[in-house]
């Protein structure tokens, strides 16, 4: 029990430090990002996304074969969930939202 409490306190301290670090990064980025683009002045914006040429299986390579399989399954499930979420949003949300409306 004592060891668990020490670990819990250590984890709590880590989370507090990590949260404050992320907040500082967010604040630093927030100031610089707001100056770049203003919707009222620039109604057109470019959306630049990185293009990844390697496949999912190429990204998951470790020495541990069992870990490779587990990570591959979770990654495939995440991709499938993302596709299903998009399909639900585009096909079913409007119907469910207005169901029963006269």
Short mmCIF file of N, CA and C in Angstrom, two decimals:
data_model
loop_
_atom_site.label_atom_id
_atom_site.label_comp_id
_atom_site.label_asym_id
_atom_site.label_seq_id
_atom_site.Cartn_x
_atom_site.Cartn_y
_atom_site.Cartn_z
N UNK A 1 0.81 -1.19 0.00
CA UNK A 1 0.00 0.00 0.00
C UNK A 1 0.86 1.26 0.00
N UNK A 2 1.91 1.26 0.79
CA UNK A 2 2.77 2.44 0.88
C UNK A 2 3.46 2.69 -0.45
N UNK A 3 3.90 1.60 -1.07
CA UNK A 3 4.56 1.75 -2.37
C UNK A 3 3.59 2.31 -3.41
N UNK A 4 2.35 1.85 -3.36
CA UNK A 4 1.34 2.33 -4.30
C UNK A 4 1.06 3.82 -4.08
N UNK A 5 1.01 4.25 -2.84
CA UNK A 5 0.78 5.66 -2.55
C UNK A 5 1.94 6.52 -3.03
N UNK A 6 3.16 6.04 -2.85
CA UNK A 6 4.34 6.77 -3.32
C UNK A 6 4.31 6.89 -4.84
N UNK A 7 3.96 5.79 -5.51
CA UNK A 7 3.87 5.81 -6.97
C UNK A 7 2.78 6.77 -7.43
N UNK A 8 1.65 6.76 -6.74
CA UNK A 8 0.54 7.64 -7.10
C UNK A 8 0.93 9.10 -6.93
N UNK A 9 1.62 9.43 -5.84
CA UNK A 9 2.07 10.80 -5.63
C UNK A 9 3.09 11.20 -6.69
N UNK A 10 3.99 10.28 -7.01
CA UNK A 10 5.00 10.55 -8.04
C UNK A 10 4.33 10.79 -9.39
N UNK A 11 3.34 9.99 -9.70
CA UNK A 11 2.61 10.15 -10.96
C UNK A 11 1.84 11.47 -10.98
N UNK A 12 1.24 11.84 -9.86
CA UNK A 12 0.53 13.10 -9.77
C UNK A 12 1.45 14.29 -9.98
N UNK A 13 2.63 14.22 -9.39
CA UNK A 13 3.62 15.30 -9.56
C UNK A 13 4.06 15.39 -11.01
N UNK A 14 4.29 14.23 -11.64
CA UNK A 14 4.67 14.20 -13.04
C UNK A 14 3.59 14.84 -13.91
N UNK A 15 2.32 14.49 -13.66
CA UNK A 15 1.22 15.05 -14.44
C UNK A 15 1.12 16.56 -14.27
N UNK A 16 1.32 17.06 -13.05
CA UNK A 16 1.28 18.50 -12.82
C UNK A 16 2.38 19.21 -13.59
N UNK A 17 3.60 18.68 -13.54
CA UNK A 17 4.72 19.28 -14.25
C UNK A 17 4.50 19.23 -15.77
N UNK A 18 4.00 18.10 -16.24
CA UNK A 18 3.76 17.94 -17.68
C UNK A 18 2.65 18.88 -18.15
N UNK A 19 1.62 19.02 -17.35
CA UNK A 19 0.52 19.93 -17.70
C UNK A 19 1.00 21.36 -17.78
N UNK A 20 1.80 21.77 -16.81
CA UNK A 20 2.31 23.14 -16.84
C UNK A 20 3.25 23.35 -18.03
N UNK A 21 4.04 22.36 -18.36
CA UNK A 21 4.92 22.46 -19.52
C UNK A 21 4.11 22.59 -20.81
N UNK A 22 3.07 21.77 -20.96
CA UNK A 22 2.22 21.87 -22.14
C UNK A 22 1.51 23.22 -22.21
N UNK A 23 1.10 23.74 -21.07
CA UNK A 23 0.43 25.04 -21.03
C UNK A 23 1.39 26.15 -21.49
N UNK A 24 2.64 26.08 -21.04
CA UNK A 24 3.63 27.07 -21.47
C UNK A 24 3.86 27.00 -22.97
N UNK A 25 3.94 25.80 -23.51
CA UNK A 25 4.12 25.63 -24.95
C UNK A 25 2.91 26.16 -25.71
N UNK A 26 1.72 25.84 -25.22
CA UNK A 26 0.51 26.32 -25.86
C UNK A 26 0.43 27.84 -25.84
N UNK A 27 0.79 28.45 -24.72
CA UNK A 27 0.78 29.91 -24.63
C UNK A 27 1.79 30.53 -25.58
N UNK A 28 2.97 29.92 -25.68
CA UNK A 28 3.99 30.45 -26.57
C UNK A 28 3.56 30.34 -28.03
N UNK A 29 2.92 29.23 -28.39
CA UNK A 29 2.47 29.05 -29.76
C UNK A 29 1.24 29.90 -30.06
N UNK A 30 0.39 30.09 -29.07
CA UNK A 30 -0.84 30.84 -29.27
C UNK A 30 -0.55 32.28 -29.68
N UNK A 31 0.45 32.90 -29.07
CA UNK A 31 0.79 34.28 -29.42
C UNK A 31 1.29 34.40 -30.85
N UNK A 32 2.11 33.46 -31.28
CA UNK A 32 2.70 33.56 -32.61
C UNK A 32 1.71 33.15 -33.70
N UNK A 33 0.83 32.21 -33.42
CA UNK A 33 -0.10 31.73 -34.44
C UNK A 33 -1.16 32.79 -34.73
N UNK A 34 -1.61 33.51 -33.74
CA UNK A 34 -2.65 34.51 -33.94
C UNK A 34 -2.22 35.66 -34.82
N UNK A 35 -0.94 35.95 -34.84
CA UNK A 35 -0.45 37.06 -35.64
C UNK A 35 -0.35 36.72 -37.13
N UNK A 36 -0.29 35.45 -37.45
CA UNK A 36 -0.05 35.03 -38.82
C UNK A 36 -1.28 35.21 -39.69
N UNK A 37 -2.45 34.81 -39.20
CA UNK A 37 -3.64 34.80 -40.04
C UNK A 37 -4.83 35.36 -39.29
N UNK A 38 -5.48 36.31 -39.90
CA UNK A 38 -6.69 36.91 -39.35
C UNK A 38 -7.80 36.74 -40.38
N UNK A 39 -8.91 36.11 -39.98
CA UNK A 39 -9.97 35.80 -40.92
C UNK A 39 -10.59 37.04 -41.54
N UNK A 40 -10.70 38.10 -40.77
CA UNK A 40 -11.31 39.32 -41.30
C UNK A 40 -10.42 39.99 -42.36
N UNK A 41 -9.12 39.85 -42.22
CA UNK A 41 -8.20 40.45 -43.18
C UNK A 41 -7.86 39.52 -44.34
N UNK A 42 -7.75 38.24 -44.05
CA UNK A 42 -7.38 37.25 -45.06
C UNK A 42 -8.44 36.15 -45.11
N UNK A 43 -9.43 36.28 -45.99
CA UNK A 43 -10.50 35.27 -46.01
C UNK A 43 -10.08 33.93 -46.59
N UNK A 44 -8.92 33.84 -47.19
CA UNK A 44 -8.44 32.59 -47.77
C UNK A 44 -7.22 32.12 -46.99
N UNK A 45 -7.18 30.83 -46.71
CA UNK A 45 -6.05 30.26 -45.98
C UNK A 45 -5.61 28.96 -46.63
N UNK A 46 -4.37 28.61 -46.47
CA UNK A 46 -3.85 27.34 -46.96
C UNK A 46 -3.81 26.35 -45.81
N UNK A 47 -4.24 25.15 -46.09
CA UNK A 47 -4.20 24.11 -45.08
C UNK A 47 -3.10 23.13 -45.49
N UNK A 48 -1.97 23.21 -44.83
CA UNK A 48 -0.83 22.38 -45.17
C UNK A 48 -0.76 21.20 -44.22
N UNK A 49 -0.86 20.00 -44.76
CA UNK A 49 -0.76 18.79 -43.97
C UNK A 49 0.43 17.98 -44.47
N UNK A 50 1.18 17.38 -43.58
CA UNK A 50 2.32 16.57 -44.03
C UNK A 50 1.83 15.31 -44.75
N UNK A 51 2.56 14.92 -45.76
CA UNK A 51 2.23 13.73 -46.51
C UNK A 51 3.19 12.62 -46.12
N UNK A 52 2.67 11.55 -45.58
CA UNK A 52 3.50 10.43 -45.14
C UNK A 52 3.52 9.37 -46.22
N UNK A 53 4.71 9.01 -46.68
CA UNK A 53 4.82 8.04 -47.76
C UNK A 53 5.04 6.62 -47.26
N UNK A 54 5.34 6.46 -46.01
CA UNK A 54 5.57 5.11 -45.49
C UNK A 54 4.26 4.52 -44.98
N UNK A 55 4.17 3.22 -45.08
CA UNK A 55 2.95 2.55 -44.64
C UNK A 55 2.98 2.35 -43.13
N UNK A 56 1.84 1.94 -42.62
CA UNK A 56 1.72 1.72 -41.18
C UNK A 56 2.64 0.61 -40.71
N UNK A 57 2.77 -0.44 -41.49
CA UNK A 57 3.62 -1.56 -41.11
C UNK A 57 5.10 -1.19 -41.11
N UNK A 58 5.49 -0.25 -41.95
CA UNK A 58 6.88 0.19 -41.96
C UNK A 58 7.21 1.03 -40.73
N UNK A 59 6.20 1.73 -40.20
CA UNK A 59 6.43 2.57 -39.02
C UNK A 59 6.52 1.74 -37.75
N UNK A 60 5.89 0.58 -37.74
CA UNK A 60 5.86 -0.26 -36.55
C UNK A 60 6.91 -1.35 -36.71
N UNK A 61 8.10 -1.08 -36.26
CA UNK A 61 9.16 -2.08 -36.31
C UNK A 61 9.95 -2.01 -35.01
N UNK A 62 9.82 -3.04 -34.21
CA UNK A 62 10.61 -3.16 -32.99
C UNK A 62 11.23 -4.55 -32.97
N UNK A 63 12.06 -4.78 -32.00
CA UNK A 63 12.70 -6.10 -31.87
C UNK A 63 11.71 -7.13 -31.32
N UNK A 64 10.71 -6.67 -30.59
CA UNK A 64 9.74 -7.55 -29.96
C UNK A 64 8.61 -7.85 -30.95
N UNK A 65 8.52 -9.08 -31.41
CA UNK A 65 7.53 -9.47 -32.43
C UNK A 65 6.11 -9.39 -31.87
N UNK A 66 5.93 -9.77 -30.60
CA UNK A 66 4.60 -9.73 -30.00
C UNK A 66 4.12 -8.28 -29.90
N UNK A 67 5.02 -7.39 -29.49
CA UNK A 67 4.66 -5.97 -29.40
C UNK A 67 4.31 -5.41 -30.77
N UNK A 68 5.04 -5.83 -31.80
CA UNK A 68 4.72 -5.40 -33.17
C UNK A 68 3.29 -5.78 -33.54
N UNK A 69 2.89 -7.00 -33.21
CA UNK A 69 1.55 -7.46 -33.55
C UNK A 69 0.49 -6.67 -32.79
N UNK A 70 0.72 -6.44 -31.51
CA UNK A 70 -0.25 -5.71 -30.70
C UNK A 70 -0.40 -4.27 -31.20
N UNK A 71 0.72 -3.61 -31.47
CA UNK A 71 0.68 -2.23 -31.95
C UNK A 71 0.01 -2.16 -33.32
N UNK A 72 0.28 -3.15 -34.18
CA UNK A 72 -0.35 -3.18 -35.51
C UNK A 72 -1.86 -3.32 -35.39
N UNK A 73 -2.32 -4.18 -34.49
CA UNK A 73 -3.76 -4.35 -34.30
C UNK A 73 -4.39 -3.06 -33.80
N UNK A 74 -3.77 -2.42 -32.80
CA UNK A 74 -4.33 -1.17 -32.28
C UNK A 74 -4.32 -0.06 -33.34
N UNK A 75 -3.28 0.00 -34.14
CA UNK A 75 -3.23 1.01 -35.19
C UNK A 75 -4.30 0.76 -36.24
N UNK A 76 -4.50 -0.49 -36.61
CA UNK A 76 -5.55 -0.82 -37.58
C UNK A 76 -6.93 -0.49 -37.01
N UNK A 77 -7.13 -0.77 -35.73
CA UNK A 77 -8.41 -0.43 -35.10
C UNK A 77 -8.63 1.07 -35.07
N UNK A 78 -7.59 1.84 -34.82
CA UNK A 78 -7.71 3.30 -34.82
C UNK A 78 -8.10 3.81 -36.21
N UNK A 79 -7.49 3.26 -37.25
CA UNK A 79 -7.84 3.66 -38.62
C UNK A 79 -9.29 3.31 -38.93
N UNK A 80 -9.71 2.13 -38.51
CA UNK A 80 -11.08 1.70 -38.75
C UNK A 80 -12.07 2.58 -37.99
N UNK A 81 -11.76 2.94 -36.76
CA UNK A 81 -12.63 3.81 -35.97
C UNK A 81 -12.74 5.18 -36.63
N UNK A 82 -11.63 5.69 -37.14
CA UNK A 82 -11.65 6.99 -37.81
C UNK A 82 -12.56 6.96 -39.04
N UNK A 83 -12.49 5.87 -39.82
CA UNK A 83 -13.34 5.73 -41.00
C UNK A 83 -14.81 5.60 -40.60
N UNK A 84 -15.09 4.82 -39.56
CA UNK A 84 -16.47 4.64 -39.11
C UNK A 84 -17.04 5.93 -38.55
N UNK A 85 -16.21 6.71 -37.86
CA UNK A 85 -16.67 7.99 -37.32
C UNK A 85 -17.05 8.93 -38.46
N UNK A 86 -16.22 8.98 -39.50
CA UNK A 86 -16.51 9.83 -40.65
C UNK A 86 -17.81 9.38 -41.32
N UNK A 87 -17.98 8.08 -41.48
CA UNK A 87 -19.19 7.55 -42.11
C UNK A 87 -20.43 7.88 -41.27
N UNK A 88 -20.33 7.76 -39.95
CA UNK A 88 -21.46 8.08 -39.08
C UNK A 88 -21.80 9.56 -39.16
N UNK A 89 -20.78 10.41 -39.18
CA UNK A 89 -21.02 11.85 -39.25
C UNK A 89 -21.67 12.25 -40.57
N UNK A 90 -21.25 11.64 -41.66
CA UNK A 90 -21.77 12.05 -42.97
C UNK A 90 -23.10 11.39 -43.32
N UNK A 91 -23.35 10.16 -42.85
CA UNK A 91 -24.55 9.45 -43.27
C UNK A 91 -25.67 9.44 -42.23
N UNK A 92 -25.33 9.35 -40.95
CA UNK A 92 -26.35 9.05 -39.95
C UNK A 92 -26.66 10.18 -38.98
N UNK A 93 -25.75 11.10 -38.74
CA UNK A 93 -25.98 12.11 -37.72
C UNK A 93 -27.20 12.98 -38.02
N UNK A 94 -27.35 13.42 -39.27
CA UNK A 94 -28.50 14.28 -39.60
C UNK A 94 -29.82 13.55 -39.40
N UNK A 95 -29.88 12.30 -39.81
CA UNK A 95 -31.10 11.52 -39.61
C UNK A 95 -31.43 11.32 -38.15
N UNK A 96 -30.41 11.03 -37.34
CA UNK A 96 -30.64 10.86 -35.91
C UNK A 96 -30.96 12.17 -35.22
N UNK A 97 -30.38 13.23 -35.71
CA UNK A 97 -30.60 14.55 -35.10
C UNK A 97 -32.05 15.01 -35.28
N UNK A 98 -32.60 14.74 -36.46
CA UNK A 98 -33.95 15.21 -36.75
C UNK A 98 -35.01 14.13 -36.61
N UNK A 99 -34.66 13.00 -36.03
CA UNK A 99 -35.62 11.91 -35.86
C UNK A 99 -36.76 12.35 -34.94
N UNK A 100 -37.98 12.17 -35.42
CA UNK A 100 -39.13 12.50 -34.61
C UNK A 100 -39.58 13.95 -34.71
N UNK A 101 -38.84 14.76 -35.44
CA UNK A 101 -39.25 16.16 -35.61
C UNK A 101 -40.39 16.23 -36.61
N UNK A 102 -41.43 16.99 -36.29
CA UNK A 102 -42.61 17.08 -37.17
C UNK A 102 -42.35 18.07 -38.23
#
